[in-house]
Coordinates of C-alpha atoms and ligand atoms in Angstrom, one line a residue:
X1 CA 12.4 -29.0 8.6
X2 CA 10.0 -28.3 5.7
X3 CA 8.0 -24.6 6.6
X4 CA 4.1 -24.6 6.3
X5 CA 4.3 -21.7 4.1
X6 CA 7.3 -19.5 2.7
X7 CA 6.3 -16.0 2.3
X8 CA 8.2 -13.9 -0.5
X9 CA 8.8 -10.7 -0.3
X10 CA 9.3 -8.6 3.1
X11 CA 7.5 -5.5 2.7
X12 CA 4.8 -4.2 5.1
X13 CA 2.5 -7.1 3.9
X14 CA 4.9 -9.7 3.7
X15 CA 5.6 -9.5 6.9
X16 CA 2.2 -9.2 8.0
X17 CA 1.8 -12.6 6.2
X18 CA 4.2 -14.7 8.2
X19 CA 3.3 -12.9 11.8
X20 CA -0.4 -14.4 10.7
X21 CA 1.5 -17.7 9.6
X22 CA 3.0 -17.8 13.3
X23 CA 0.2 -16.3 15.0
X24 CA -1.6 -19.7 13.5
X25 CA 0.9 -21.7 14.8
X26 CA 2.4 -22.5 11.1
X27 CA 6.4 -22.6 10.8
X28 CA 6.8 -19.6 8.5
X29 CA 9.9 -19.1 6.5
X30 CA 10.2 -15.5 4.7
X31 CA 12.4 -14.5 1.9
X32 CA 14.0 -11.4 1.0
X33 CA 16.7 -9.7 -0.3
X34 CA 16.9 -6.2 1.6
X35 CA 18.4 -6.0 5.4
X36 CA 17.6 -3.8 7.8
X37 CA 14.5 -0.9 7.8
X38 CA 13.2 -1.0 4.5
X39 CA 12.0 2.5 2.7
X40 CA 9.8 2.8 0.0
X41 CA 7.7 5.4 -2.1
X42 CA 5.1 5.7 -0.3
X43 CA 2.2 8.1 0.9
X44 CA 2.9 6.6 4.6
X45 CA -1.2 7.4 5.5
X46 CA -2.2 4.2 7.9
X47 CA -6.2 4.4 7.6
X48 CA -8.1 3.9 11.0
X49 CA -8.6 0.0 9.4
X50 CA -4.6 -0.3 8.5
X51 CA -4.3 0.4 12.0
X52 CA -6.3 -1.8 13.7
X53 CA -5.2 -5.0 11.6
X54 CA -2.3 -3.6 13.0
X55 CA -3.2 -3.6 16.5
X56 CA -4.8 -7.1 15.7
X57 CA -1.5 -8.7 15.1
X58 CA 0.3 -6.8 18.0
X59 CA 2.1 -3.9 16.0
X60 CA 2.2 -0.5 17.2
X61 CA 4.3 1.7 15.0
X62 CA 5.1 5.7 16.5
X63 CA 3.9 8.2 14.4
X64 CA 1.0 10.8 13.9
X65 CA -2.5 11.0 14.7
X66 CA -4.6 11.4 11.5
X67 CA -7.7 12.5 11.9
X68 CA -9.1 12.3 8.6
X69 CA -8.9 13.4 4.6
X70 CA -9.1 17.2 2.4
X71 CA -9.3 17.4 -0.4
X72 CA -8.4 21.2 -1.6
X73 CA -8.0 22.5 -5.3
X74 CA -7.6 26.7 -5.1
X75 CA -10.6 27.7 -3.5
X76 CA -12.4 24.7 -2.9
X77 CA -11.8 22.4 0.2
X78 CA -14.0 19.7 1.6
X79 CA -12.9 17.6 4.9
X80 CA -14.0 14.5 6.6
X81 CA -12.8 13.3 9.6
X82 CA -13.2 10.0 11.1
X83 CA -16.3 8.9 12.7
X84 CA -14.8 6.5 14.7
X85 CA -10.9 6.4 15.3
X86 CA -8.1 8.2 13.8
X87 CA -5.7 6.7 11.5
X88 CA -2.0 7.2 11.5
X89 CA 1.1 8.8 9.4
X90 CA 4.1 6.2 9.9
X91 CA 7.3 6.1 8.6
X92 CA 7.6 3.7 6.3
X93 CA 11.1 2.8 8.1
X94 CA 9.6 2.7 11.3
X95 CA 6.8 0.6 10.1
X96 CA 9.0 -2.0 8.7
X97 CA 11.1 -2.2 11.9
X98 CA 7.9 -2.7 13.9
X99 CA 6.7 -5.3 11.8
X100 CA 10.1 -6.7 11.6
X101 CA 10.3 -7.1 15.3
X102 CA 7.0 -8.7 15.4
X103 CA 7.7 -11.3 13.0
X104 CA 11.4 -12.3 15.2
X105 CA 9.3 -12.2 18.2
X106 CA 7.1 -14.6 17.3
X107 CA 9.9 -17.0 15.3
X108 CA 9.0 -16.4 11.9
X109 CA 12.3 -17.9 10.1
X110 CA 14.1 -15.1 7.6
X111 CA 16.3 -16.0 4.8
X112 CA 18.1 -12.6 3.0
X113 CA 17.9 -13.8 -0.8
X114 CA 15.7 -13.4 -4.1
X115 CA 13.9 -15.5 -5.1
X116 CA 14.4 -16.4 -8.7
X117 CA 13.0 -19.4 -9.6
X118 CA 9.7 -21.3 -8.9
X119 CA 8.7 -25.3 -9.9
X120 CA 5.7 -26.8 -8.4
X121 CA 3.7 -30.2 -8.0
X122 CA 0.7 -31.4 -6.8
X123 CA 1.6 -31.5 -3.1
X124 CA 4.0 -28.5 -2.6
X125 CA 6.5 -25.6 -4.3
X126 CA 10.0 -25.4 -4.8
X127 CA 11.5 -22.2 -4.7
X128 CA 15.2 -21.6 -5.8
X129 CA 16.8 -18.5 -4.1
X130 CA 19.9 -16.5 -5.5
X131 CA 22.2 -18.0 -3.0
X132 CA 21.6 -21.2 -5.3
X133 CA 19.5 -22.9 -2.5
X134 CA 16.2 -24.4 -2.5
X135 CA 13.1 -23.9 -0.2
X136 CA 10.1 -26.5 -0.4
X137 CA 6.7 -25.9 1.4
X138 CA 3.1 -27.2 0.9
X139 CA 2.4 -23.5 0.0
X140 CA 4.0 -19.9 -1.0
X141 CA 2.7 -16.8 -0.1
X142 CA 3.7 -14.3 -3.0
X143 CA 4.2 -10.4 -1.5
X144 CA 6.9 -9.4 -3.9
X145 CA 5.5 -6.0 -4.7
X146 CA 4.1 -4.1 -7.3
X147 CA 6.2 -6.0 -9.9
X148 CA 6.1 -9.3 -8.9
X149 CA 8.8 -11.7 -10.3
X150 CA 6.7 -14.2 -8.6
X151 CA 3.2 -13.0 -10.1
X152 CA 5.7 -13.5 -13.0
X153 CA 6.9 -17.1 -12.8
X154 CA 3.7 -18.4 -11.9
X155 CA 2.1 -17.1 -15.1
X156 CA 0.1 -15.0 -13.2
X157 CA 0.4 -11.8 -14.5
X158 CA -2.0 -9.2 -16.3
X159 CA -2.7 -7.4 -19.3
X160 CA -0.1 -4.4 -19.3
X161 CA -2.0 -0.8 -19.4
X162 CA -1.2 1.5 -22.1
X163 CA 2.1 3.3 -21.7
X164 CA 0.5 6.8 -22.0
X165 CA -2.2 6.4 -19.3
X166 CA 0.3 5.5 -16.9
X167 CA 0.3 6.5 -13.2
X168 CA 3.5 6.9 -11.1
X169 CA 4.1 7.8 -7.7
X170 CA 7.2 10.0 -6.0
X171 CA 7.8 10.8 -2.3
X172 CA 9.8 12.9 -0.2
X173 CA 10.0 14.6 3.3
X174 CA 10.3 18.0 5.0
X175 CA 11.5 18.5 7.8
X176 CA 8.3 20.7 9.1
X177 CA 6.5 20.6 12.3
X178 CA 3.0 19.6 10.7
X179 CA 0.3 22.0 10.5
X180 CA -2.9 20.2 9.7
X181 CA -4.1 16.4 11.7
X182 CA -5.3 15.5 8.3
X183 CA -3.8 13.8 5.4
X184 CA -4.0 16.9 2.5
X185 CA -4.5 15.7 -1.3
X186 CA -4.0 18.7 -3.3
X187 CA -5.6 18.6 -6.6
X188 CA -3.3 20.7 -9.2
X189 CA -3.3 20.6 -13.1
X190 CA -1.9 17.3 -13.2
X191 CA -0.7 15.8 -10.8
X192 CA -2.2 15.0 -6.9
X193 CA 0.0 16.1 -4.4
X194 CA -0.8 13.8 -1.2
X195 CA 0.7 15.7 2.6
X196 CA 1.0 13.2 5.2
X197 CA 2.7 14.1 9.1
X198 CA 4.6 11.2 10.3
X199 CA 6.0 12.2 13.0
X200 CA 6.3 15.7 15.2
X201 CA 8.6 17.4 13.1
X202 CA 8.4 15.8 9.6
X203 CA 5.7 15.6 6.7
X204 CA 5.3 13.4 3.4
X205 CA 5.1 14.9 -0.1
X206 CA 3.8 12.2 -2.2
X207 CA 3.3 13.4 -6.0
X208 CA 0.6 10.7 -8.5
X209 CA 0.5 11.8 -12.4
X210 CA 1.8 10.9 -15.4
X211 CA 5.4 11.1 -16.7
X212 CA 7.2 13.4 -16.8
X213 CA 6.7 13.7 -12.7
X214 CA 8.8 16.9 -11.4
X215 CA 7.8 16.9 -7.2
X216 CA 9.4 20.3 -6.5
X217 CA 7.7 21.4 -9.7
X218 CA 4.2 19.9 -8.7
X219 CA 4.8 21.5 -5.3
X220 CA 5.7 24.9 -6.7
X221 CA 2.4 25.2 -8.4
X222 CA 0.4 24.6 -5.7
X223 CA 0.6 28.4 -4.0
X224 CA -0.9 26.6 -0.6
X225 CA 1.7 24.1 -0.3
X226 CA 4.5 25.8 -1.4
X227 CA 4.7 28.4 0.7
X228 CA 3.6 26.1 3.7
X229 CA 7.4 24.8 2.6
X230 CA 9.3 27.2 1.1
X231 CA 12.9 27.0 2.8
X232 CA 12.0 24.2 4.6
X233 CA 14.8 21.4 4.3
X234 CA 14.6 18.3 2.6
X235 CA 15.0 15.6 4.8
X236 CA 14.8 12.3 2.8
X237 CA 15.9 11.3 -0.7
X238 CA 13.0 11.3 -3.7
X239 CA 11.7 7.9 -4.1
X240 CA 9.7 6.5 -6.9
X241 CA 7.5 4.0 -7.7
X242 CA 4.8 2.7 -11.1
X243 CA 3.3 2.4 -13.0
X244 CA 0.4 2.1 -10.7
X245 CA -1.4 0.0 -12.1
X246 CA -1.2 -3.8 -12.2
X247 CA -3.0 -6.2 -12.8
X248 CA -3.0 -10.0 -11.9
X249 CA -5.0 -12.3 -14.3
X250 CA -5.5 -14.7 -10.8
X251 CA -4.8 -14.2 -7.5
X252 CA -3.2 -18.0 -7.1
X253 CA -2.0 -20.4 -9.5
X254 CA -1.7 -24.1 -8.5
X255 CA -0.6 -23.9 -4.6
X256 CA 1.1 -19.9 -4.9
X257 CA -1.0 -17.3 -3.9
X258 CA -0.6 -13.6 -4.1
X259 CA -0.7 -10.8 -1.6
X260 CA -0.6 -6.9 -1.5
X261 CA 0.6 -5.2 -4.3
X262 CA 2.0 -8.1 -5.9
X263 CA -1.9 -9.4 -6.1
X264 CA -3.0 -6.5 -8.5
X265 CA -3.2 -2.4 -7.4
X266 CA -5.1 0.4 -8.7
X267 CA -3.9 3.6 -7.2
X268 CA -2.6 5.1 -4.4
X269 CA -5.4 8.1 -5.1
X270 CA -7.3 6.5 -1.8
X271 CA -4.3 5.8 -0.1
X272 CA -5.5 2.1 0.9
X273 CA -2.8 -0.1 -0.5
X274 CA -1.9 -1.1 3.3
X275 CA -5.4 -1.3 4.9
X276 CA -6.3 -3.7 1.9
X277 CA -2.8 -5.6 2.0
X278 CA -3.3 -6.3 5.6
X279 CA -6.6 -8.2 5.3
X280 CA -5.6 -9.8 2.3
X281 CA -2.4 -11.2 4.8
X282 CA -4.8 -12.6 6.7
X283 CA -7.2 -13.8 4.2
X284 CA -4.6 -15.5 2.7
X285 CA -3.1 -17.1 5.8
X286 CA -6.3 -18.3 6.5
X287 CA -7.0 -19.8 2.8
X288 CA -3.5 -21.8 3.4
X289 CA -5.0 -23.5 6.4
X290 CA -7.8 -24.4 5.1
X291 CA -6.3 -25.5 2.0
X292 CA -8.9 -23.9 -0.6
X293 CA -7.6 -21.2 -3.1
X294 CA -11.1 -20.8 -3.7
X295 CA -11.7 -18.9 -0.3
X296 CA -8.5 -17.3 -0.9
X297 CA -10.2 -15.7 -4.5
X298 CA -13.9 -15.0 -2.4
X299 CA -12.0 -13.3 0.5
X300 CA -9.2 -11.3 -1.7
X301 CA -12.8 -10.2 -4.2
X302 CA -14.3 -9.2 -1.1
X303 CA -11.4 -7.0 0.6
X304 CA -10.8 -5.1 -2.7
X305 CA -14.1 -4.4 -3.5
X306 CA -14.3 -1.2 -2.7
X307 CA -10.8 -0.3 -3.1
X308 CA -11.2 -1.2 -7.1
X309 CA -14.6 0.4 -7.9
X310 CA -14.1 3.8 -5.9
X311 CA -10.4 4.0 -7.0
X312 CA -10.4 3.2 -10.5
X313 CA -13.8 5.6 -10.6
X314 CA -11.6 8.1 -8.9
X315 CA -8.6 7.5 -11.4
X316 CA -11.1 7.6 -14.2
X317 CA -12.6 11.3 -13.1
X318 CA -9.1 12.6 -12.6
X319 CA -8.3 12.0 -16.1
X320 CA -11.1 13.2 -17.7
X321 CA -12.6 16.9 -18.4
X322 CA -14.3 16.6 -15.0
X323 CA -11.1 16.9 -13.0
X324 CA -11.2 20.8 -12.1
X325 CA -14.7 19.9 -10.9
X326 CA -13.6 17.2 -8.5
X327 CA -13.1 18.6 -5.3
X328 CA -15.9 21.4 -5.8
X329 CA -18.4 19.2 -6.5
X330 CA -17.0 16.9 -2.8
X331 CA -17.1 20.5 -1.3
X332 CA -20.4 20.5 -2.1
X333 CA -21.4 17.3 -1.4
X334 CA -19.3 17.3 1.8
X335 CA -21.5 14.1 3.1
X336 CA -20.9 11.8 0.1
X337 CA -17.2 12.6 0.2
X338 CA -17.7 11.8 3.8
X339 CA -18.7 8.4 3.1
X340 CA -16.6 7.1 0.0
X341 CA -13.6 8.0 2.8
X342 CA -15.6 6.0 5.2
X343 CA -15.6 3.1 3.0
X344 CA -11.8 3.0 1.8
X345 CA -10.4 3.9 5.0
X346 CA -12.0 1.0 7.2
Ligands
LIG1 C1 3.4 7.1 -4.2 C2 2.6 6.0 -3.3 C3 1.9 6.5 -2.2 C4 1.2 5.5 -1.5 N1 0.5 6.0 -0.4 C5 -0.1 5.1 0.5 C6 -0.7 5.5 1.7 O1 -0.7 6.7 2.0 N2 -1.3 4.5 2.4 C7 -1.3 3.2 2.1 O2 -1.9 2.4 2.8 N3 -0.7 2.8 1.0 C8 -0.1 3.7 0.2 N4 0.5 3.2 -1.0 C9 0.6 1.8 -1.3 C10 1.6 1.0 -0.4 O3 2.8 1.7 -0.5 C11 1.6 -0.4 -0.9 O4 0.3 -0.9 -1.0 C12 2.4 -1.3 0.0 O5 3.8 -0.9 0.1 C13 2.4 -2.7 -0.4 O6 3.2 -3.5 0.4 P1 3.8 -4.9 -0.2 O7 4.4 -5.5 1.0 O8 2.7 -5.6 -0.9 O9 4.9 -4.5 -1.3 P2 6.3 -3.8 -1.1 O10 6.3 -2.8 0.0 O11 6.7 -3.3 -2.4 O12 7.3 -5.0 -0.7 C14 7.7 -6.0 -1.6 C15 8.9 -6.7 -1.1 O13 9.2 -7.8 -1.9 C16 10.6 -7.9 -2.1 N5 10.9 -8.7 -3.3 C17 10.8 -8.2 -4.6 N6 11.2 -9.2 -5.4 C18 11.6 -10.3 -4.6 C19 12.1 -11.6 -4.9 N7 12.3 -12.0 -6.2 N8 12.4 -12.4 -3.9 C20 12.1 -12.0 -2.6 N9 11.7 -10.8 -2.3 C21 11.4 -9.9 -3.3 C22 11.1 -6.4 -2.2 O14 12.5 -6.3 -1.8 C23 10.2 -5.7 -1.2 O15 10.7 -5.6 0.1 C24 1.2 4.1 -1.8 C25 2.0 3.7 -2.9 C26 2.6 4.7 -3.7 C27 3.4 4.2 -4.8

């Protein structure tokens, strides 16, 4: 039987694709390589809005109450906490296993392969998997990450940014009973230093900057944090992911259309690559059954506004001479800092 849609790629946002797809009443058929839990570099910060497209589609993932964002560079700190429900630090494991769950309970079809090779007519896609197979649906949802073979094959992707202004990201955990409810971004010479709890007796390090990226060596020279974690245990292996940025010339080529990461990404400065990838699931689901790309492009322009003009301003700043001023000029302006994390996080 011939899917509605086949979803590639099985991350956070892939998944949250074909639990739409079922939720719809479509037969979904999702492609990817990796079994079981899958981890990732990641800053693990669900944002109150992350969460409640998460609640929307029946996911509940454990973890740990956020209550909102610091900023804190030496002296200067400036908090906001959120006006109107927390957010949550998950696992990125325990994420994946919940959406996971979700997408068997409702029958979305998985098949453990790449895909490598895409062909497509006027009434549907082929896609040809590395088992040698072939899939055919009337459309393909494309959530292959950050470096999208399909953003590839479809002739979708962007202009490359310059080697030397490129961002990269690098996690890892301690195993720490957490001592803050808020997600900590630590502003040091050059590098961001992002703290997330995730669960009662473990916290994220995720480390942003420009190569060369050294995490115990961004962590030692920021005196707060390290001595929060000196001789505290490691508890995960350093992941990495970047560059950061990527861009997609389109968001759909023909009857493929791309989702989370894979669609273009700024940053993870704001931490909002989930929140954004989770409406774009469902904008995207719902662009399929109605047939129009076009409302697929209105709906993604719409769900990243914000996301691309605050972050890339953000990025911008943190780059320039204006970076040491950064979080004293929030700390001053505590109710602007209030609401740009107001409008990324819902
Ligand atoms: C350092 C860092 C910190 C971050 N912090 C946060 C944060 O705190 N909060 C937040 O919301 N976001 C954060 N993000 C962003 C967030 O991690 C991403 O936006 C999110 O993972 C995107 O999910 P995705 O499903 O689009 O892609 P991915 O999670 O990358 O999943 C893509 C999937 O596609 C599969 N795939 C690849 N190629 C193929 C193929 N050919 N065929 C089939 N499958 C394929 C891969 O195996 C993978 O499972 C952060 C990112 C980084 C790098």
């Amino acid at each position: 039987m011939k899917p509605h849609v086949v979803v590639v790629g099985g991350g956070p946002i892939g998944l949250a694709c074909a639990i739409e797809a079922r939720i719809d009443g479509m037969d979904v058929v999702l492609v990817e390589p990796r079994v079981g839990p899958i981890d990732k570099a990641c800053g693990e910060g669900l944002m109150p809005g992350a969460l409640a497209a998460l609640h929307r589609i029946g996911v509940d993932p454990h973890g740990r109450r956020l209550d909102g964002i610091a900023y804190l560079d030496g002296a200067s700190r400036v908090e906001h906490r959120f006006a109107e429900r927390p957010g949550r630090g998950v696992r990125r494991t325990v994420l994946h296993q919940a959406l996971a769950e979700r997408a068997a309970e409702l029958g979305a079809h998985r098949i453990h392969a790449k895909v490598t090779a895409l062909s497509q007519t006027a009434d549907g896609v082929t896609l040809t998997l590395s088992t040698g197979e072939t899939v055919e649906a009337p459309w393909v949802i494309a959530a292959d990450g950050l470096h999208s073979p399909v953003r590839r094959m479809a002739g979708l992707d962007g202009r490359a940014q310059a080697a030397q202004r490129r961002r990269f990201g690098l996690r890892k955990h301690f195993g720490v009973e957490p001592w803050t409810s808020l997600v900590e971004v630590h502003w040091s010479h050059g590098a961001e230093a992002y703290v997330t709890p995730v669960d009662d007796r473990t916290v994220g390090v995720a480390v942003l900057g420009s190569r060369p990226l050294d995490i115990d060596q961004v962590i030692a020279g920021i005196p707060e944090l390290a001595g929060r974690l000196d001789g505290v245990p490691s508890v995960s292996d350093p992941r990495g992911a970047g560059p950061l940025l990527q861009r997609a010339r389109s968001r759909s080529a023909g009857r493929v259309l791309l989702a989370g990461d894979a669609s273009g990404y700024v940053d993870a400065l704001t931490g909002e690559g989930m929140r954004v990838g989770f409406a774009q699931a469902r904008a995207s689901v719902a662009a399929v059954r109605a047939g129009s790309t076009e409302q697929y492009e209105r709906a993604w322009r719409a769900t990243t506004r914000d996301f691309r003009m605050l972050t890339s301003a953000l990025v911008l700043a943190a780059r320039s001479s204006f970076r040491p001023r950064i979080v004293p000029t929030a700390a001053r302006r505590p109710e602007l800092f209030g609401s740009i994390v107001e409008r990324l996080s819902h």
